[in-house]
Amino acid sequence: MHIVTQKKPEVVIAESDRAIARMGAAEIANLIQMRNAADLPTVLGLATGKTPILLYREFIRIAHEKALDFSRVITFNLDEYYPMNTHSLQSYHHFMRANLFDHIDIHPAHIHIPDGTLSRKDIANYCAEYEEKIQQAGGINLQLLGIGENGHIGFNEPGSDVDTRTRLVTLDPITRQNAAAEFGGETNTPSEAITMGVATILEAQRIILIASGSKKAHAVQQTIDGPVSTNVPATYLRSHNNVTIYLDPAAAKHIKSA
């Protein structure tokens, strides 16, 4: 791997998506160990989708080998489709159970994932409460992100402002097209989601964004080299002073400094 010199964020190009997973998982595990030793909670912001699956698998391996204590770990997921039953195979509740939570000793009360079963009239209050729960936990110590082909982070789609908070959003057509296979076609794919806002994400003490594959290369290039813009919400990460972007060569192929 080599580090691409950037003021903000730091960019690390690893040899493969598995190498990205190893580095990200090791950092999360080390953070938990350090904060456990200080008798402090570890508050993690977590992502879903194909990108973090390898990282979660590596994290589980490390957790088992090192017998990590998860009693103080508190998690907040970025988003969930709306409407969405928590037991649906397409739900992010199911994704997180299958890919992480069922394999580590985390307290169920410490897991927070946006609720896609809410009545529409209850969403605004719920989103405000989600923000409050993050604050009550002490804020997010480390936020894990992927990036959409359209530059979204969470479901903060193109057009999202930097001051946005947890809310109901309309999904971008590109996002729905990319998710269509999971739902048996675009007509069955939800058109809305509940997501943490950009401002919520930027309040995390530490942010890691991971991306692999050539399909993410344009969005990555815009994030690192393009103008900061609502058209590419990931560009807002350049205002944060503690961000690392982990890429494989395919995802990094268009960045100017690669």
PDB file of C-alpha atoms in Angstrom, residues 141-255:
ATOM      1  CA  ASN A 141     -16.134   7.892  18.190  1.00  0.00           C
ATOM      2  CA  LEU A 142     -15.667   6.292  14.778  1.00  0.00           C
ATOM      3  CA  GLN A 143     -17.956   6.435  11.755  1.00  0.00           C
ATOM      4  CA  LEU A 144     -17.592   3.837   9.013  1.00  0.00           C
ATOM      5  CA  LEU A 145     -18.778   4.886   5.548  1.00  0.00           C
ATOM      6  CA  GLY A 146     -19.087   3.497   2.070  1.00  0.00           C
ATOM      7  CA  ILE A 147     -19.789   5.667  -0.955  1.00  0.00           C
ATOM      8  CA  GLY A 148     -22.451   5.412  -3.620  1.00  0.00           C
ATOM      9  CA  GLU A 149     -21.731   5.628  -7.338  1.00  0.00           C
ATOM     10  CA  ASN A 150     -23.468   9.011  -7.193  1.00  0.00           C
ATOM     11  CA  GLY A 151     -21.309  10.194  -4.292  1.00  0.00           C
ATOM     12  CA  HIS A 152     -23.831   9.604  -1.520  1.00  0.00           C
ATOM     13  CA  ILE A 153     -22.778   8.834   2.057  1.00  0.00           C
ATOM     14  CA  GLY A 154     -25.433   7.055   4.035  1.00  0.00           C
ATOM     15  CA  PHE A 155     -28.507   7.877   1.992  1.00  0.00           C
ATOM     16  CA  ASN A 156     -27.531  11.529   1.754  1.00  0.00           C
ATOM     17  CA  GLU A 157     -28.212  11.688  -1.960  1.00  0.00           C
ATOM     18  CA  PRO A 158     -27.044  14.401  -4.404  1.00  0.00           C
ATOM     19  CA  GLY A 159     -28.638  17.664  -3.307  1.00  0.00           C
ATOM     20  CA  SER A 160     -28.187  16.983   0.417  1.00  0.00           C
ATOM     21  CA  ASP A 161     -26.964  20.006   2.362  1.00  0.00           C
ATOM     22  CA  VAL A 162     -24.063  19.970   4.798  1.00  0.00           C
ATOM     23  CA  ASP A 163     -26.339  20.880   7.725  1.00  0.00           C
ATOM     24  CA  THR A 164     -28.785  17.979   7.263  1.00  0.00           C
ATOM     25  CA  ARG A 165     -29.739  15.731  10.195  1.00  0.00           C
ATOM     26  CA  THR A 166     -31.413  12.335  10.498  1.00  0.00           C
ATOM     27  CA  ARG A 167     -34.488  12.441   8.285  1.00  0.00           C
ATOM     28  CA  LEU A 168     -36.670  10.750   5.671  1.00  0.00           C
ATOM     29  CA  VAL A 169     -35.241  11.123   2.161  1.00  0.00           C
ATOM     30  CA  THR A 170     -36.196  10.281  -1.412  1.00  0.00           C
ATOM     31  CA  LEU A 171     -33.714   7.901  -2.990  1.00  0.00           C
ATOM     32  CA  ASP A 172     -31.821   8.901  -6.107  1.00  0.00           C
ATOM     33  CA  PRO A 173     -32.681   6.891  -9.263  1.00  0.00           C
ATOM     34  CA  ILE A 174     -29.089   5.577  -9.423  1.00  0.00           C
ATOM     35  CA  THR A 175     -29.358   4.292  -5.856  1.00  0.00           C
ATOM     36  CA  ARG A 176     -32.608   2.497  -6.636  1.00  0.00           C
ATOM     37  CA  GLN A 177     -31.214   1.006  -9.845  1.00  0.00           C
ATOM     38  CA  ASN A 178     -28.219  -0.371  -7.968  1.00  0.00           C
ATOM     39  CA  ALA A 179     -30.461  -1.910  -5.302  1.00  0.00           C
ATOM     40  CA  ALA A 180     -33.027  -3.308  -7.731  1.00  0.00           C
ATOM     41  CA  ALA A 181     -31.548  -6.804  -7.964  1.00  0.00           C
ATOM     42  CA  GLU A 182     -32.007  -7.305  -4.214  1.00  0.00           C
ATOM     43  CA  PHE A 183     -35.696  -6.472  -4.484  1.00  0.00           C
ATOM     44  CA  GLY A 184     -36.500  -8.412  -7.635  1.00  0.00           C
ATOM     45  CA  GLY A 185     -36.712  -5.338  -9.824  1.00  0.00           C
ATOM     46  CA  GLU A 186     -36.758  -1.565  -9.596  1.00  0.00           C
ATOM     47  CA  THR A 187     -40.542  -1.394  -9.240  1.00  0.00           C
ATOM     48  CA  ASN A 188     -40.247  -3.300  -5.956  1.00  0.00           C
ATOM     49  CA  THR A 189     -37.380  -1.168  -4.642  1.00  0.00           C
ATOM     50  CA  PRO A 190     -38.266   1.381  -1.939  1.00  0.00           C
ATOM     51  CA  SER A 191     -38.206   4.989  -3.090  1.00  0.00           C
ATOM     52  CA  GLU A 192     -37.455   6.402   0.377  1.00  0.00           C
ATOM     53  CA  ALA A 193     -35.175   5.799   3.339  1.00  0.00           C
ATOM     54  CA  ILE A 194     -34.352   7.140   6.796  1.00  0.00           C
ATOM     55  CA  THR A 195     -30.760   8.300   7.020  1.00  0.00           C
ATOM     56  CA  MET A 196     -28.374  10.069   9.346  1.00  0.00           C
ATOM     57  CA  GLY A 197     -27.646  13.523   7.978  1.00  0.00           C
ATOM     58  CA  VAL A 198     -24.395  14.955   6.701  1.00  0.00           C
ATOM     59  CA  ALA A 199     -23.994  17.104   9.822  1.00  0.00           C
ATOM     60  CA  THR A 200     -24.544  14.042  11.995  1.00  0.00           C
ATOM     61  CA  ILE A 201     -21.814  12.144  10.154  1.00  0.00           C
ATOM     62  CA  LEU A 202     -19.375  15.059  10.317  1.00  0.00           C
ATOM     63  CA  GLU A 203     -19.717  15.257  14.111  1.00  0.00           C
ATOM     64  CA  ALA A 204     -18.003  11.856  14.475  1.00  0.00           C
ATOM     65  CA  GLN A 205     -14.536  12.135  16.011  1.00  0.00           C
ATOM     66  CA  ARG A 206     -13.029   9.844  13.380  1.00  0.00           C
ATOM     67  CA  ILE A 207     -14.321   8.837   9.926  1.00  0.00           C
ATOM     68  CA  ILE A 208     -13.215   5.934   7.756  1.00  0.00           C
ATOM     69  CA  LEU A 209     -14.556   5.648   4.205  1.00  0.00           C
ATOM     70  CA  ILE A 210     -13.873   2.455   2.291  1.00  0.00           C
ATOM     71  CA  ALA A 211     -14.381   1.897  -1.437  1.00  0.00           C
ATOM     72  CA  SER A 212     -13.360  -0.807  -3.866  1.00  0.00           C
ATOM     73  CA  GLY A 213     -13.976  -1.562  -7.506  1.00  0.00           C
ATOM     74  CA  SER A 214     -14.020   0.525 -10.661  1.00  0.00           C
ATOM     75  CA  LYS A 215     -17.719   1.396 -10.313  1.00  0.00           C
ATOM     76  CA  LYS A 216     -16.802   3.648  -7.387  1.00  0.00           C
ATOM     77  CA  ALA A 217     -13.831   5.286  -9.140  1.00  0.00           C
ATOM     78  CA  HIS A 218     -15.648   8.344 -10.497  1.00  0.00           C
ATOM     79  CA  ALA A 219     -17.350   9.119  -7.177  1.00  0.00           C
ATOM     80  CA  VAL A 220     -14.030   8.677  -5.383  1.00  0.00           C
ATOM     81  CA  GLN A 221     -12.288  11.020  -7.810  1.00  0.00           C
ATOM     82  CA  GLN A 222     -14.967  13.660  -7.332  1.00  0.00           C
ATOM     83  CA  THR A 223     -14.755  13.271  -3.553  1.00  0.00           C
ATOM     84  CA  ILE A 224     -11.000  13.784  -3.448  1.00  0.00           C
ATOM     85  CA  ASP A 225     -10.287  16.065  -6.408  1.00  0.00           C
ATOM     86  CA  GLY A 226     -13.565  17.689  -7.382  1.00  0.00           C
ATOM     87  CA  PRO A 227     -15.229  20.801  -5.949  1.00  0.00           C
ATOM     88  CA  VAL A 228     -17.061  20.506  -2.636  1.00  0.00           C
ATOM     89  CA  SER A 229     -20.679  20.411  -3.735  1.00  0.00           C
ATOM     90  CA  THR A 230     -24.146  19.241  -2.803  1.00  0.00           C
ATOM     91  CA  ASN A 231     -23.992  17.262  -6.053  1.00  0.00           C
ATOM     92  CA  VAL A 232     -21.454  14.912  -4.424  1.00  0.00           C
ATOM     93  CA  PRO A 233     -22.246  14.796  -0.688  1.00  0.00           C
ATOM     94  CA  ALA A 234     -19.079  12.795   0.052  1.00  0.00           C
ATOM     95  CA  THR A 235     -17.044  15.926  -0.765  1.00  0.00           C
ATOM     96  CA  TYR A 236     -18.213  17.375   2.553  1.00  0.00           C
ATOM     97  CA  LEU A 237     -15.816  14.959   4.239  1.00  0.00           C
ATOM     98  CA  ARG A 238     -12.989  17.300   3.240  1.00  0.00           C
ATOM     99  CA  SER A 239     -14.128  19.705   5.945  1.00  0.00           C
ATOM    100  CA  HIS A 240     -13.415  17.073   8.628  1.00  0.00           C
ATOM    101  CA  ASN A 241      -9.960  16.938  10.221  1.00  0.00           C
ATOM    102  CA  ASN A 242      -9.778  13.181  10.876  1.00  0.00           C
ATOM    103  CA  VAL A 243     -10.827  11.229   7.782  1.00  0.00           C
ATOM    104  CA  THR A 244      -9.067   8.353   6.046  1.00  0.00           C
ATOM    105  CA  ILE A 245     -10.260   6.993   2.714  1.00  0.00           C
ATOM    106  CA  TYR A 246      -9.180   3.404   2.050  1.00  0.00           C
ATOM    107  CA  LEU A 247      -9.206   2.395  -1.626  1.00  0.00           C
ATOM    108  CA  ASP A 248      -8.172  -0.502  -3.789  1.00  0.00           C
ATOM    109  CA  PRO A 249      -6.380   0.291  -7.076  1.00  0.00           C
ATOM    110  CA  ALA A 250      -9.576   0.055  -9.142  1.00  0.00           C
ATOM    111  CA  ALA A 251     -11.433   2.582  -6.978  1.00  0.00           C
ATOM    112  CA  ALA A 252      -8.385   4.884  -6.968  1.00  0.00           C
ATOM    113  CA  LYS A 253      -7.682   4.814 -10.692  1.00  0.00           C
ATOM    114  CA  HIS A 254      -9.034   8.283 -11.503  1.00  0.00           C
ATOM    115  CA  ILE A 255      -7.681  10.337  -8.595  1.00  0.00           C
TER     116      ILE A 255
END
